């Protein structure tokens, strides 16, 4: 499941809002709209220890992420009905449920890929071209990590800290988002490379109130290969222009 | 603590009005040790650091909260000030052997403004369960009416122009050690076993007096 679902949703919404002319049959796009499902973790629940405990990984994946998926699908179901009935005020009212639960699903699906066991490259610094780009934008990898730690620690309440690529301006950024807002809510050209969950559920059983400690330790299991792959994919497109 | 009580110039980490293990098994000693001992303490300590040497230093806590709320465009001291206030209010909203249905005037008012205690219970539960991310659910008093309100992060009814009467903390740190992701179970336990209706009643009296 990717950001693509937002594009699908927006275009379906646009098409259906045209249906004020009293069509009674459901748009075929709505009928074939896929539901979200919980992706498998790419590693065992204990694979990220000692940085992130097995207990946290089980709760985080099987309970929190699963709940976002379940509630997102519920909201999509309600959206389908509202669209079919031309009930536009319900369509609008459902947006916060969709943004919260859909965002939760999208963000966590990225997060599991952002992490890797040490023996599978977790914590291994990125290679070029991402490595040089990081040095150019932030001075060094350490400075990037420091910036993310500072901003992540400063998030009031629940949210995420992101390392992203602005594919339009061709620069790397560090941003934070509140609750389950995906990075794209901070800029439509932003692509997430690494996201770190700073909701308390992401660290509480192991670290309690010590969010700074969690942020310090998570770097040992960050999957820079994933970030590099995404970066290079967009770099290729940029260079082809 | 009445909503209108003045607070001393020294911002203090007041202990809850019961020992840290007194709410067991409904809220563990471990939760109180971290929630009061670390989270609440940090808000108070950081607030002191933040206002030191500023024009806010020495001002009553509620003044700092209103001033830094800044009509929703939050200024830096808001989070620490409001959270210091919210947590003291929260400890005093609970008591050992609490929970269940209130009686007397409070019950009559709940029945008047919510149709029944059960309807109030459901509405309060729903507010606490559906606050996205971190926040609080409240029973509040305004314009001679009781209402249920939910707020994000550190926001409280003081800045929304109403008198807080009861609160439940729904930041994950409030329930994670005892309930993990099961926020609905935490809310039910709070309602059934922890609410101090005595505190709510005395706050209501103060609110009515202040509104008169």
Coordinates of C-alpha atoms in Angstrom, one line a residue:
Chain A
X1 CA 0.0 0.0 0.0
X2 CA 1.6 3.3 -0.9
X3 CA 0.9 7.0 -1.2
X4 CA -0.7 6.0 -4.5
X5 CA -3.9 5.1 -2.6
X6 CA -4.3 8.9 -1.8
X7 CA -4.1 9.6 -5.5
X8 CA -6.6 6.9 -6.3
X9 CA -8.9 8.2 -3.5
X10 CA -8.7 11.8 -4.7
X11 CA -9.4 10.9 -8.3
X12 CA -12.4 8.7 -7.3
X13 CA -13.6 11.5 -5.2
X14 CA -13.3 13.9 -8.1
X15 CA -15.2 11.6 -10.4
X16 CA -18.0 10.9 -7.9
X17 CA -18.5 14.5 -7.0
X18 CA -19.5 14.8 -10.7
X19 CA -22.3 12.3 -9.9
X20 CA -24.7 15.0 -8.7
X21 CA -26.7 14.2 -11.8
X22 CA -28.6 11.4 -10.1
X23 CA -26.7 8.3 -11.2
X24 CA -27.8 5.3 -9.2
X25 CA -25.2 2.7 -10.3
X26 CA -21.9 2.7 -8.4
X27 CA -18.9 3.9 -10.3
X28 CA -16.9 0.7 -11.2
X29 CA -13.7 2.3 -9.6
X30 CA -15.4 2.3 -6.2
X31 CA -16.4 -1.4 -6.5
X32 CA -12.9 -2.5 -7.2
X33 CA -11.3 -0.3 -4.5
X34 CA -8.9 -2.5 -2.6
X35 CA -8.9 -2.7 1.1
X36 CA -5.7 -2.3 3.1
X37 CA -4.1 -5.2 4.8
X38 CA -1.4 -5.6 7.5
X39 CA 1.9 -6.2 5.7
X40 CA 4.2 -8.9 7.3
X41 CA 7.2 -7.7 9.2
X42 CA 10.3 -8.4 7.0
X43 CA 12.1 -9.9 10.1
X44 CA 11.2 -11.8 13.3
X45 CA 9.8 -9.8 16.2
X46 CA 13.0 -10.1 18.3
X47 CA 15.3 -9.2 15.4
X48 CA 15.7 -5.5 16.3
X49 CA 16.8 -6.2 19.9
X50 CA 18.3 -4.7 21.9
X51 CA 17.4 -1.4 20.2
X52 CA 13.7 -2.2 20.1
X53 CA 12.3 -5.0 22.2
X54 CA 10.3 -8.0 21.0
X55 CA 7.4 -6.9 23.2
X56 CA 7.2 -3.5 21.5
X57 CA 7.5 -5.0 18.0
X58 CA 4.6 -7.4 18.7
X59 CA 2.3 -4.7 20.2
X60 CA 3.3 -2.2 17.6
X61 CA 2.7 -4.4 14.6
X62 CA -0.1 -6.8 15.7
X63 CA -2.1 -4.2 17.7
X64 CA -1.4 -0.6 16.7
X65 CA -0.8 -1.1 13.0
X66 CA -3.5 -3.7 12.7
X67 CA -6.0 -1.3 14.4
X68 CA -5.1 1.4 11.9
X69 CA -5.7 -1.0 9.0
X70 CA -9.0 -2.2 10.5
X71 CA -10.3 1.3 11.1
X72 CA -9.1 2.6 7.8
X73 CA -11.0 -0.2 6.0
X74 CA -14.1 0.7 8.0
X75 CA -13.8 4.3 7.1
X76 CA -13.4 3.3 3.4
X77 CA -16.5 1.2 3.6
X78 CA -18.4 4.2 5.0
X79 CA -16.9 6.4 2.3
X80 CA -18.1 4.0 -0.4
X81 CA -21.7 4.2 0.9
X82 CA -21.5 8.0 1.3
X83 CA -20.2 8.4 -2.3
X84 CA -22.8 6.0 -3.7
X85 CA -25.6 8.0 -1.9
X86 CA -24.2 11.3 -3.0
X87 CA -23.9 12.1 0.8
X88 CA -21.2 14.7 0.4
X89 CA -21.3 16.1 3.9
X90 CA -20.5 12.5 5.2
X91 CA -17.8 12.2 2.6
X92 CA -16.2 15.4 4.0
X93 CA -16.8 14.3 7.6
X94 CA -15.0 11.0 7.0
X95 CA -11.8 12.7 6.0
X96 CA -10.3 12.9 9.5
X97 CA -10.9 9.2 10.1
X98 CA -9.3 8.4 6.7
X99 CA -6.3 10.7 7.3
X100 CA -5.7 9.4 10.8
X101 CA -6.1 5.6 10.2
X102 CA -5.0 5.6 6.6
X103 CA -2.0 7.8 7.6
X104 CA -1.3 5.3 10.4
X105 CA -1.3 2.5 7.9
X106 CA 0.9 4.3 5.3
X107 CA 3.4 5.5 7.9
X108 CA 3.8 2.2 9.7
X109 CA 4.2 0.3 6.4
X110 CA 7.1 2.5 5.6
X111 CA 8.5 2.3 9.2
X112 CA 8.9 -1.5 9.1
X113 CA 11.0 -1.2 6.0
X114 CA 13.0 1.6 7.5
X115 CA 14.3 -0.8 10.1
X116 CA 16.5 -3.9 9.7
X117 CA 18.3 -6.3 12.0
X118 CA 22.0 -5.5 12.4
X119 CA 23.0 -8.7 10.6
X120 CA 21.0 -7.6 7.6
X121 CA 22.5 -4.1 7.4
X122 CA 20.6 -2.3 10.1
X123 CA 22.7 0.7 11.2
X124 CA 25.1 0.4 8.3
X125 CA 25.7 4.0 7.0
X126 CA 24.5 4.8 3.5
X127 CA 26.7 4.7 0.4
X128 CA 26.8 7.2 -2.4
X129 CA 24.9 9.0 -3.9
X130 CA 22.8 9.4 -0.7
X131 CA 25.9 9.7 1.5
X132 CA 27.3 12.6 -0.5
X133 CA 23.9 14.3 -0.6
X134 CA 23.6 14.0 3.2
X135 CA 27.0 15.6 3.7
X136 CA 26.2 18.4 1.3
X137 CA 22.9 19.2 3.0
X138 CA 23.6 18.5 6.7
X139 CA 27.4 18.5 6.9
X140 CA 27.7 14.8 7.9
X141 CA 25.6 11.8 8.7
X142 CA 26.1 12.5 12.5
X143 CA 24.7 16.0 12.1
X144 CA 21.6 14.6 10.2
X145 CA 21.0 12.1 13.0
X146 CA 21.5 14.8 15.7
X147 CA 19.0 17.0 13.9
X148 CA 16.4 14.2 13.7
X149 CA 17.0 13.4 17.4
X150 CA 16.5 17.0 18.5
X151 CA 13.4 17.5 16.4
X152 CA 12.0 14.1 17.3
X153 CA 12.5 14.8 21.0
X154 CA 10.7 18.1 20.6
X155 CA 7.5 16.7 19.1
X156 CA 4.7 17.6 21.6
X157 CA 2.3 14.7 22.0
X158 CA 2.3 12.1 19.2
X159 CA 3.9 12.3 15.8
X160 CA 6.8 11.3 13.6
X161 CA 10.2 12.7 12.6
X162 CA 11.1 12.3 8.9
X163 CA 14.2 12.5 6.7
X164 CA 12.8 13.1 3.3
X165 CA 13.6 14.2 -0.3
X166 CA 11.9 17.2 -1.9
X167 CA 11.9 15.8 -5.4
X168 CA 10.9 19.2 -6.9
X169 CA 13.4 21.4 -5.2
X170 CA 16.0 18.5 -5.2
X171 CA 16.9 18.8 -1.6
X172 CA 16.9 16.7 1.5
X173 CA 14.8 17.8 4.5
X174 CA 14.1 16.9 8.1
X175 CA 10.4 17.4 9.1
X176 CA 8.1 16.4 11.8
X177 CA 4.4 15.6 11.5
X178 CA 1.7 15.4 14.2
X179 CA -0.3 12.3 15.0
X180 CA -0.5 10.1 11.8
X181 CA -0.1 12.8 9.3
X182 CA 2.1 11.4 6.4
X183 CA 5.1 13.4 5.3
X184 CA 3.2 14.5 2.2
X185 CA 1.1 16.8 4.4
X186 CA 4.1 19.0 4.9
X187 CA 4.7 19.3 1.1
X188 CA 3.2 17.4 -1.9
X189 CA 6.7 16.9 -3.4
X190 CA 8.1 15.3 -0.2
X191 CA 9.1 11.6 -0.4
X192 CA 9.9 9.8 2.9
X193 CA 13.3 8.2 3.1
X194 CA 13.4 7.5 6.8
X195 CA 10.6 8.0 9.3
X196 CA 10.9 7.5 13.1
X197 CA 7.7 7.0 15.1
X198 CA 7.8 9.1 18.3
X199 CA 4.4 8.1 19.6
X200 CA 4.8 6.8 23.1
X201 CA 3.7 3.4 22.0
X202 CA 6.8 3.1 19.9
X203 CA 9.1 3.0 22.9
X204 CA 7.2 3.1 26.2
X205 CA 7.4 -0.5 27.5
X206 CA 11.2 -0.4 27.1
X207 CA 12.3 3.2 27.5
X208 CA 9.4 4.7 29.5
X209 CA 9.6 8.5 29.4
X210 CA 13.2 8.4 28.0
X211 CA 12.4 9.3 24.3
X212 CA 15.8 10.7 23.7
X213 CA 17.4 7.3 24.6
X214 CA 15.1 5.5 22.2
X215 CA 16.1 8.0 19.4
X216 CA 19.8 7.5 20.2
X217 CA 19.5 3.7 20.0
X218 CA 17.2 3.3 17.0
X219 CA 20.0 4.4 14.6
X220 CA 21.6 1.0 15.2
X221 CA 18.8 -0.6 13.3
X222 CA 17.9 2.0 10.7
X223 CA 17.9 0.5 7.2
X224 CA 19.8 3.0 5.1
X225 CA 19.7 0.7 2.1
X226 CA 15.9 1.3 1.8
X227 CA 16.5 5.1 2.0
X228 CA 19.3 4.9 -0.6
X229 CA 17.0 2.8 -3.0
X230 CA 14.2 5.4 -2.8
X231 CA 16.6 8.3 -3.2
X232 CA 18.3 6.7 -6.2
X233 CA 14.9 5.9 -7.8
X234 CA 14.0 9.6 -7.6
X235 CA 17.4 10.8 -8.6
X236 CA 17.2 8.7 -11.8
X237 CA 13.9 10.4 -12.7
X238 CA 15.4 13.8 -12.0
X239 CA 18.4 13.2 -14.1
X240 CA 16.3 11.9 -17.0
X241 CA 14.4 15.3 -17.3
Chain B
X1 CA -8.3 21.9 43.6
X2 CA -11.0 24.4 42.6
X3 CA -10.6 25.8 39.1
X4 CA -10.2 29.3 40.4
X5 CA -7.6 28.6 43.1
X6 CA -4.6 30.9 43.0
X7 CA -1.3 29.0 42.8
X8 CA 1.8 30.1 44.6
X9 CA 4.7 31.6 42.8
X10 CA 6.9 28.5 43.2
X11 CA 5.6 25.9 40.8
X12 CA 5.4 22.8 42.9
X13 CA 5.2 19.1 42.1
X14 CA 2.4 18.3 44.5
X15 CA 2.1 14.6 45.3
X16 CA -1.2 12.9 44.6
X17 CA -3.6 12.9 47.6
X18 CA -2.9 9.2 48.2
X19 CA 0.1 6.9 48.2
X20 CA 1.5 5.9 44.8
X21 CA 0.2 2.3 45.3
X22 CA -3.2 3.3 46.6
X23 CA -5.0 3.0 43.2
X24 CA -3.9 -0.6 42.6
X25 CA -5.0 -2.9 41.0
X26 CA -6.7 -0.3 38.7
X27 CA -3.7 1.9 38.2
X28 CA -0.4 0.4 39.1
X29 CA 2.2 1.9 41.5
X30 CA 4.7 1.6 38.6
X31 CA 2.4 3.8 36.5
X32 CA 2.2 6.4 39.2
X33 CA 6.0 6.3 39.8
X34 CA 6.6 7.1 36.1
X35 CA 3.6 9.2 35.4
X36 CA 3.9 11.4 38.5
X37 CA 7.5 10.9 39.3
X38 CA 8.9 11.4 35.8
X39 CA 6.4 12.9 33.4
X40 CA 4.6 15.4 35.7
X41 CA 7.9 16.2 37.5
X42 CA 9.5 17.1 34.1
X43 CA 6.7 19.4 33.2
X44 CA 7.1 21.3 36.5
X45 CA 10.9 21.4 36.3
X46 CA 10.9 22.5 32.7
X47 CA 8.3 25.2 33.3
X48 CA 10.5 26.6 36.1
X49 CA 13.5 26.7 33.8
X50 CA 11.4 28.2 31.0
X51 CA 9.9 31.1 32.9
X52 CA 13.1 32.0 34.9
X53 CA 14.1 35.5 34.2
X54 CA 11.0 36.2 32.0
X55 CA 8.0 38.4 32.7
X56 CA 6.0 35.3 33.4
X57 CA 8.2 34.3 36.4
X58 CA 6.2 34.2 39.6
X59 CA 2.9 34.6 37.9
X60 CA 0.1 32.2 38.8
X61 CA 0.1 29.0 36.8
X62 CA -3.4 29.7 35.3
X63 CA -2.1 33.2 34.1
X64 CA 0.8 31.5 32.3
X65 CA -1.6 29.0 30.7
X66 CA -4.0 31.6 29.4
X67 CA -1.2 34.0 28.3
X68 CA 0.8 31.3 26.4
X69 CA -2.3 29.7 24.8
X70 CA -2.4 32.9 22.8
X71 CA -5.7 32.1 21.2
X72 CA -4.5 28.8 19.8
X73 CA -1.2 30.0 18.5
X74 CA 0.7 28.4 21.3
X75 CA 3.7 30.1 22.8
X76 CA 6.6 27.9 24.2
X77 CA 5.6 27.8 27.9
X78 CA 2.1 26.6 27.2
X79 CA 2.9 22.9 27.0
X80 CA 4.7 22.7 30.3
X81 CA 2.4 25.0 32.1
X82 CA -0.8 23.4 31.0
X83 CA 0.5 19.9 31.5
X84 CA 1.7 20.8 35.1
X85 CA -1.9 22.0 35.8
X86 CA -3.6 19.1 34.0
X87 CA -1.7 16.4 35.9
X88 CA -2.3 17.9 39.3
X89 CA -6.0 18.1 38.4
X90 CA -5.9 14.5 37.2
X91 CA -4.4 13.0 40.4
X92 CA -7.2 14.9 42.3
X93 CA -9.8 13.5 40.0
X94 CA -9.2 10.0 41.3
X95 CA -9.3 8.3 44.6
X96 CA -8.9 4.8 46.0
X97 CA -12.2 3.0 46.0
X98 CA -13.6 5.6 43.6
X99 CA -15.7 5.3 40.4
X100 CA -19.3 4.2 39.9
X101 CA -22.3 6.4 39.9
X102 CA -22.5 9.7 41.8
X103 CA -25.5 10.7 43.9
X104 CA -27.3 13.8 45.0
X105 CA -27.1 17.1 43.1
X106 CA -24.3 15.9 40.8
X107 CA -26.4 12.9 39.6
X108 CA -29.4 15.2 39.1
X109 CA -27.4 17.5 37.0
X110 CA -25.9 14.7 34.9
X111 CA -29.4 13.4 34.4
X112 CA -30.6 16.8 33.4
X113 CA -27.8 17.6 30.9
X114 CA -27.2 14.1 29.5
X115 CA -30.6 12.4 30.0
X116 CA -29.1 9.7 32.2
X117 CA -25.8 8.8 33.9
X118 CA -25.4 6.0 31.4
X119 CA -25.6 8.5 28.5
X120 CA -23.0 10.6 30.2
X121 CA -20.8 7.5 30.8
X122 CA -21.1 6.6 27.1
X123 CA -20.3 10.2 25.9
X124 CA -17.4 10.6 28.2
X125 CA -16.1 7.2 27.2
X126 CA -16.5 8.0 23.5
X127 CA -14.7 11.3 23.8
X128 CA -11.7 9.7 25.7
X129 CA -11.6 6.9 23.1
X130 CA -11.7 9.0 20.0
X131 CA -9.3 11.8 20.9
X132 CA -6.6 11.2 18.1
X133 CA -3.1 10.9 19.5
X134 CA -2.4 12.5 22.8
X135 CA -4.9 14.5 24.8
X136 CA -7.5 14.6 27.6
X137 CA -11.3 14.1 28.0
X138 CA -13.2 16.3 30.4
X139 CA -16.4 16.9 32.2
X140 CA -16.8 20.7 32.2
X141 CA -19.2 23.4 33.3
X142 CA -20.2 26.4 31.3
X143 CA -23.3 28.6 31.0
X144 CA -24.9 26.6 33.8
X145 CA -24.6 23.4 31.8
X146 CA -22.4 20.2 32.1
X147 CA -20.7 19.0 29.0
X148 CA -18.1 16.5 27.8
X149 CA -15.1 17.9 26.0
X150 CA -12.0 16.3 24.4
X151 CA -8.8 18.2 23.9
X152 CA -5.5 17.5 22.1
X153 CA -2.1 17.4 23.7
X154 CA -2.0 20.0 26.6
X155 CA -5.1 22.0 25.9
X156 CA -7.7 22.2 28.7
X157 CA -11.1 23.8 29.2
X158 CA -9.6 26.8 31.0
X159 CA -8.5 28.2 27.7
X160 CA -11.8 27.3 26.1
X161 CA -13.8 29.4 28.6
X162 CA -15.2 26.6 30.8
X163 CA -14.6 25.2 34.3
X164 CA -13.0 21.8 34.3
X165 CA -14.7 19.3 36.7
X166 CA -13.2 15.9 35.9
X167 CA -10.5 14.7 33.6
X168 CA -8.9 11.5 32.2
X169 CA -5.4 11.6 30.7
X170 CA -5.4 9.7 27.4
X171 CA -1.7 10.3 26.5
X172 CA -0.3 6.8 26.0
X173 CA 2.0 7.2 28.9
X174 CA -1.0 7.3 31.2
X175 CA -2.1 3.7 30.4
X176 CA 0.6 1.9 28.4
X177 CA 2.3 0.1 31.3
X178 CA -1.1 -1.2 32.6
X179 CA -3.2 -1.6 29.4
X180 CA -0.8 -1.3 26.5
X181 CA -2.9 -0.4 23.4
X182 CA -6.2 -1.1 25.2
X183 CA -7.3 2.5 25.8
X184 CA -11.1 1.5 26.0
X185 CA -10.3 -0.9 28.9
X186 CA -8.3 1.9 30.7
X187 CA -11.2 4.3 30.3
X188 CA -13.8 1.8 31.7
X189 CA -11.5 1.1 34.6
X190 CA -11.2 4.8 35.3
X191 CA -14.9 5.3 35.2
X192 CA -15.8 2.2 37.2
X193 CA -13.1 2.3 39.8
X194 CA -11.2 5.6 40.1
X195 CA -13.3 8.7 39.6
X196 CA -13.5 10.9 42.7
X197 CA -17.1 12.3 42.6
X198 CA -16.3 14.2 45.8
X199 CA -13.6 16.2 43.9
X200 CA -16.0 16.8 41.0
X201 CA -18.8 18.0 43.4
X202 CA -16.5 20.5 45.2
X203 CA -15.2 21.8 41.9
X204 CA -18.8 22.2 40.7
X205 CA -19.6 24.2 43.8
X206 CA -16.6 26.5 43.1
X207 CA -17.6 26.8 39.5
X208 CA -21.1 27.8 40.3
X209 CA -19.9 30.3 42.9
X210 CA -17.5 31.8 40.4
X211 CA -20.2 32.1 37.8
X212 CA -22.7 33.7 40.1

